[in-house]
Amino acid sequence: MRRENVINTKSFQFALSVIDLVKEIQSSKKEFVLTKQILRSGTAIGALVREAEHAESKKDFIHKMSIGLKEANETDYWLELLYQSEYILKPRYDFLKDGITQVIRILVSIVKSAKSSS
């Protein structure tokens, strides 16, 4: 029996939440610049995690996970900007902030662990 891959699941679920957010903001508030940015970075995290599953080497794995971490940090920035500019309300912000914080913590742990076992 295969164990659940927590970072795969969390990054995918987070991407779905970002897609929902973007669809809502674009349709209700007609905002396309910031939403395009968070859509790109928020969905890239999971794509990079998936790529890392089939990395060619340990170095390649660390590199892909590190880029995923950078995308997660960028997503956190866009999320904060959307909240501070009042495109999203606090309950939604809190939910998404919790999600990206969990993803960042897991990625930090994965990268540190992979580097220490190299």
Backbone as a ProteinNet text record, in pm:
[ID]
protein_1_A
[PRIMARY]
MRRENVINTKSFQFALSVIDLVKEIQSSKKEFVLTKQILRSGTAIGALVREAEHAESKKDFIHKMSIGLKEANETDYWLELLYQSEYILKPRYDFLKDGITQVIRILVSIVKSAKSSS
[TERTIARY]
83.2	0	88.5	56.6	136.3	92.1	188.6	160.3	119	32.1	-7.5	111.7	129.2	234.1	172.9	203.8	140.5	163.6	284.6	311.9	238.9	227	148.7	4.4	-52.7	-193.2	-215.6	-134.6	-153.7	-129.7	-27.8	-0.8	-110	-164.3	-273.6	-400.6	-435.2	-553.7	-540.6	-420.4	-397.7	-416	-365.4	-380.7	-528.5	-608.5	-751.8	-815.6	-772.1	-823.6	-785.6	-664.6	-620.3	-701.7	-726.9	-807.6	-946.5	-1007.1	-1139.1	-1133.3	-1030.6	-1013.6	-1002.1	-919.6	-896.7	-1024.6	-1095.3	-1221	-1317.9	-1326.7	-1419.8	-1379.3	-1252.7	-1207.5	-1218.1	-1180.3	-1187.1	-1330.3	-1422.6	-1561	-1630.6	-1605.1	-1677.8	-1610.6	-1478.2	-1408.4	-1329.2	-1330.8	-1262.4	-1115.3	-1050.8	-909	-832.9	-737.6	-669.6	-517.1	-457.2	-311.8	-261.7	-311.7	-268.7	-313.7	-435.4	-485.8	-406.4	-358.9	-275.4	-146	-91.3	32.6	13.4	-92.6	-113.7	-154.6	-224	-261	-136.4	-45.3	77.8	162.5	189	276.8	207.4	78.7	5.8	-15.2	-20.3	-34.4	101.4	204.3	338.4	397.2	356.6	411.9	390.5	265.6	233.5	297.9	307.9	372.1	518.9	585.4	726.5	743.6	652	655.9	640.6	548.8	529.1	654.2	714.9	838.8	947	955	1059.2	1045.2	922.9	902.4	985.9	1012.4	1088.5	1218.7	1276.8	1403.1	1511	1604.3	1711.9	1819	1826.5	1926.5	1879.4	1951.7	1921.9	1935.3	2037.6	2059.9	1941.8	1893.5	1778.8	1653.3	1634.9	1522.4	1525.4	1639.7	1654.8	1627.9	1678.5	1659.4	1510.8	1439.9	1297.1	1215.6	1244.7	1174.3	1206.6	1329.5	1368.1	1295.4	1279.7	1203.9	1056.7	1003.9	867.8	851.8	952.7	951.7	953.2	1032.3	1034.4	896.9	833.9	699.5	599.1	614.3	525	542.7	666.7	692.6	635.4	648.7	591.7	438.6	379.6	234.6	189.4	264.8	234.7	234.4	327.7	334.2	209.1	169.6	51.4	-75.1	-80.1	-195.3	-206.7	-96.8	-94.2	-134.5	-85.4	-118.1	-267.3	-323.8	-468.1	-550.6	-504.6	-575.4	-561.9	-440.4	-416.7	-483.5	-502.2	-568.3	-719.4	-766.7	-909.7	-980.6	-906.5	-970.1	-1027.6	-971.6	-1026.1	-1050.2	-1150.3	-1185.7	-1105.9	-1101.8	-1019.9	-1046.3	-1171	-1189.2	-1123.8	-1138.5	-1077.8	-927.1	-879.4	-735.2	-678.1	-742.7	-694.3	-686.6	-789.1	-790.5	-673.6	-655.7	-548	-410.7	-401.5	-274.5	-232.6	-327.6	-297.9	-248.7	-314.3	-274.5	-134.5	-101.4	31.8	138.9	104.4	200	234.3	134.6	159.2	247.4	217.3	295.9	441	460.5	596.3	671.8	607.5	674.5	716.5	629.5	661.3	776.8	772.7	880.8	1014.1	1012.3	1135.6	1192.5	1106.2	1149.1	1206.6	1140.1	1186.2	1323	1337.5	1464.5	1577.7	1552.1	1654.8	1694.7	1595.8	1622.4	1700.8	1660.9	1731	1873.9	1894.2	2031.3	2119.1	2062.4	2142.2	2176	2098.1	2127.5	2205.3	2247.7	2325.7	2468.5
-117.3	0	124.7	218.6	338.5	447.2	509	618.8	743.9	821.1	947.8	1043	1110.5	1210	1344.4	1387.7	1504.5	1630.9	1652.3	1775.7	1773.9	1657.8	1649.2	1688.4	1630.2	1655.3	1801	1853.2	1991.2	2093	2072.1	2168.6	2164.2	2046.4	2034.1	2099	2070.6	2131.3	2283.3	2329.1	2473.5	2534.1	2468.4	2517.8	2529.4	2431.4	2437.8	2557.6	2585	2700.7	2831.8	2837.2	2956.5	2975.1	2867.1	2874.8	2928.6	2877.6	2928.3	3077.7	3118.5	3258.8	3346.1	3304.6	3382.1	3393.2	3282.5	3287.1	3387.5	3384.1	3473.4	3620.3	3650.8	3790.2	3842.3	3759.3	3805.4	3831.2	3747.6	3768.2	3879.8	3891.2	3990.6	4128.5	4130.1	4258.4	4297.9	4213.9	4242	4278.3	4211	4232.8	4117.8	4150.5	4046.7	4044.8	4152	4158.4	4078.9	4113.2	4043.1	3897	3873.6	3736.6	3647.7	3704	3625.2	3582.5	3673.2	3643.2	3531.2	3543	3439.8	3307.1	3312.2	3189.1	3117.2	3192.3	3132.9	3071	3150.4	3099.4	2994.5	3014.5	2921.9	2784	2775.6	2645	2584.4	2667.1	2617.3	2531.2	2558	2483.8	2334.1	2295.7	2154.1	2092.9	2170.9	2120.7	2089.4	2174.7	2151.1	2032.1	2018.5	1902.8	1774.8	1774.9	1657.8	1629.8	1735.2	1717.3	1654.3	1698.3	1649.3	1499.9	1447.6	1303.9	1220.2	1273.9	1200.8	1272.3	1331.8	1402.4	1304.7	1357.2	1274.6	1243.1	1323.7	1304.3	1372.9	1349.6	1416	1567.4	1610.2	1753.1	1812.4	1741.3	1785.6	1792.3	1694	1691.9	1815.8	1843.4	1959.4	2087.6	2094.8	2213.7	2237.7	2134.2	2148.2	2183.7	2120.5	2152.1	2293.8	2337.6	2474.2	2576.7	2548.7	2639.1	2639	2523	2516	2601.3	2601	2683.5	2832.4	2868.5	3008.3	3049.3	2961.1	2990.4	3004.2	2923.1	2930.7	3064.5	3107.6	3237.5	3350.6	3339.8	3441.4	3443.2	3325.9	3316.4	3382.5	3362.2	3425.5	3578.2	3630.1	3774.3	3822.9	3754.7	3795.4	3784.6	3682.7	3665.8	3783.5	3820.3	3934.6	4062.7	4080.2	4198.8	4204.3	4090.8	4086.4	4119.1	4071.6	4099.6	4247	4298.6	4437.2	4537.5	4498.2	4586.7	4563	4480.3	4455.5	4382.7	4300.4	4214.4	4088.4	4050.3	3935.2	3973.5	3911	3936.9	3847.7	3886	3817.9	3667.5	3619.9	3474.6	3394.6	3442.8	3374.5	3385.8	3504.5	3526.1	3430.6	3422.5	3335.2	3189.8	3144.7	3007.6	2983.8	3074.7	3059.5	3078.4	3170.1	3193.9	3069.2	3004.8	2880.6	2774	2764.1	2665.3	2688.1	2812.4	2838.6	2826.9	2861.2	2845.7	2698.2	2611.6	2467.1	2417.1	2460.2	2418.1	2464.7	2588.9	2641.8	2562.4	2535.3	2460	2320.5	2254.5	2120.3	2126.8	2223	2235.1	2269.2	2356.9	2389.5	2262.5	2184.1	2059.2	1961.1	1947.1	1855.8	1899.2	2027.2	2077.5	2060.5	2097	2081.6	1935.2	1849	1706.5	1650.1	1687.6	1638	1687.8	1811.7	1868.3	1801.8	1772.4	1712.4	1566.3	1501.2	1361.2	1345.9	1457.6	1453	1414.7
0	0	0	-87.5	-102.4	-4.4	61.7	153.8	78.2	139.9	78.7	77.4	-32.7	-44.1	-1.8	118.8	179.7	97	50.1	-24.6	-158.6	-220.9	-345.7	-319.9	-218	-185.6	-148	-57.6	-10.8	-121.5	-204.1	-311	-416.7	-443.4	-540.8	-487.6	-362.7	-302.3	-294.2	-263.3	-257.8	-396.6	-500	-637.4	-673.7	-634.8	-661.6	-590.5	-468.5	-394.2	-463	-516.1	-588.1	-715.8	-786.2	-908.6	-876.7	-770.8	-728.5	-695.8	-623	-586.9	-711.5	-804.3	-926.4	-1008.8	-1023.7	-1099.2	-1036.1	-904.8	-834.6	-849.8	-826.5	-834.8	-978.3	-1074.1	-1212.3	-1257.5	-1212.7	-1256.3	-1178.7	-1049.6	-970.5	-967.4	-968.8	-953.9	-1077.2	-1177.6	-1304.7	-1285.5	-1193.2	-1168.1	-1234.4	-1322.7	-1399.5	-1382	-1337.4	-1327.1	-1206.4	-1088.6	-966.8	-968.7	-1017.3	-1018.6	-1113.3	-1222.2	-1313.8	-1243.7	-1162.9	-1091.6	-988.9	-908.6	-805.1	-868.3	-979.5	-1049.6	-1099.4	-1157.7	-1210.8	-1098.8	-994.4	-888.8	-801.7	-775.4	-688.9	-748.3	-879.8	-945.3	-981.5	-990.1	-1023.9	-912.5	-789.4	-675.3	-694.3	-715.1	-731.7	-854.1	-961.2	-1083.2	-1057.1	-981.9	-949.7	-855.6	-762.2	-672.5	-753.9	-848.4	-934.9	-1018	-1071.4	-1148.2	-1061.1	-937	-846.3	-818.4	-829	-807.6	-903.2	-1019.8	-1121.3	-1155.1	-1053.1	-1071.5	-1118.3	-1194.6	-1249	-1145.4	-1042.2	-937.7	-809.9	-703	-576.2	-591.6	-663.6	-688.1	-765.4	-865.2	-944.4	-856.8	-768.6	-675.2	-586	-527.5	-439	-516.5	-637.3	-720.8	-748.7	-788.3	-820.2	-695.4	-584.9	-461	-414.3	-435.1	-397.6	-483.2	-610	-697.3	-654.4	-617.3	-564.9	-440.4	-355.1	-234.5	-270.7	-370	-415.7	-469	-544.7	-597.1	-482.8	-379.8	-263.9	-192	-176.6	-113.5	-197.9	-329.6	-417.9	-405.7	-399	-383.7	-255.1	-148.8	-21	-35.6	-112.3	-138.5	-210.7	-319.7	-397.3	-312.9	-229	-140.6	-44.4	14.3	105.7	33	-87.4	-166.4	-199.7	-238.1	-266.4	-142.5	-28.3	96.3	135.3	134.9	176	81.7	-44.1	-140.9	-144.7	-52.1	-29.2	-144.2	-216.5	-316.7	-252.5	-135.5	-62.6	83.3	139.8	279	373.3	497.9	598.7	610.7	614.6	628.2	514	392.1	277.8	283	317.9	332	436.6	552.6	659.6	614	541.6	490.6	394.6	299	201.2	264.9	358.6	428.8	505.3	570.2	640.8	542.2	428.6	328.1	275.5	240.6	185.1	293	416.4	526.6	547.3	541.6	554	439.9	319	202.2	217.4	257.8	274.9	381.4	492.8	600.6	554.2	481.7	432.9	333.5	242.4	143.5	209.2	308	381.3	443.5	505.6	569.1	467.1	353.5	248.9	196.1	167.5	112.6	214.5	339.8	443.9	460.7	465.2	483.2	365.4	245.3	125.7	121.1	159.2	158.7	263.4	379.7	486.4	458.3	375.6	344.6	214.2	156.5	30.2	56
[MASK]
++++++++++++++++++++++++++++++++++++++++++++++++++++++++++++++++++++++++++++++++++++++++++++++++++++++++++++++++++++++

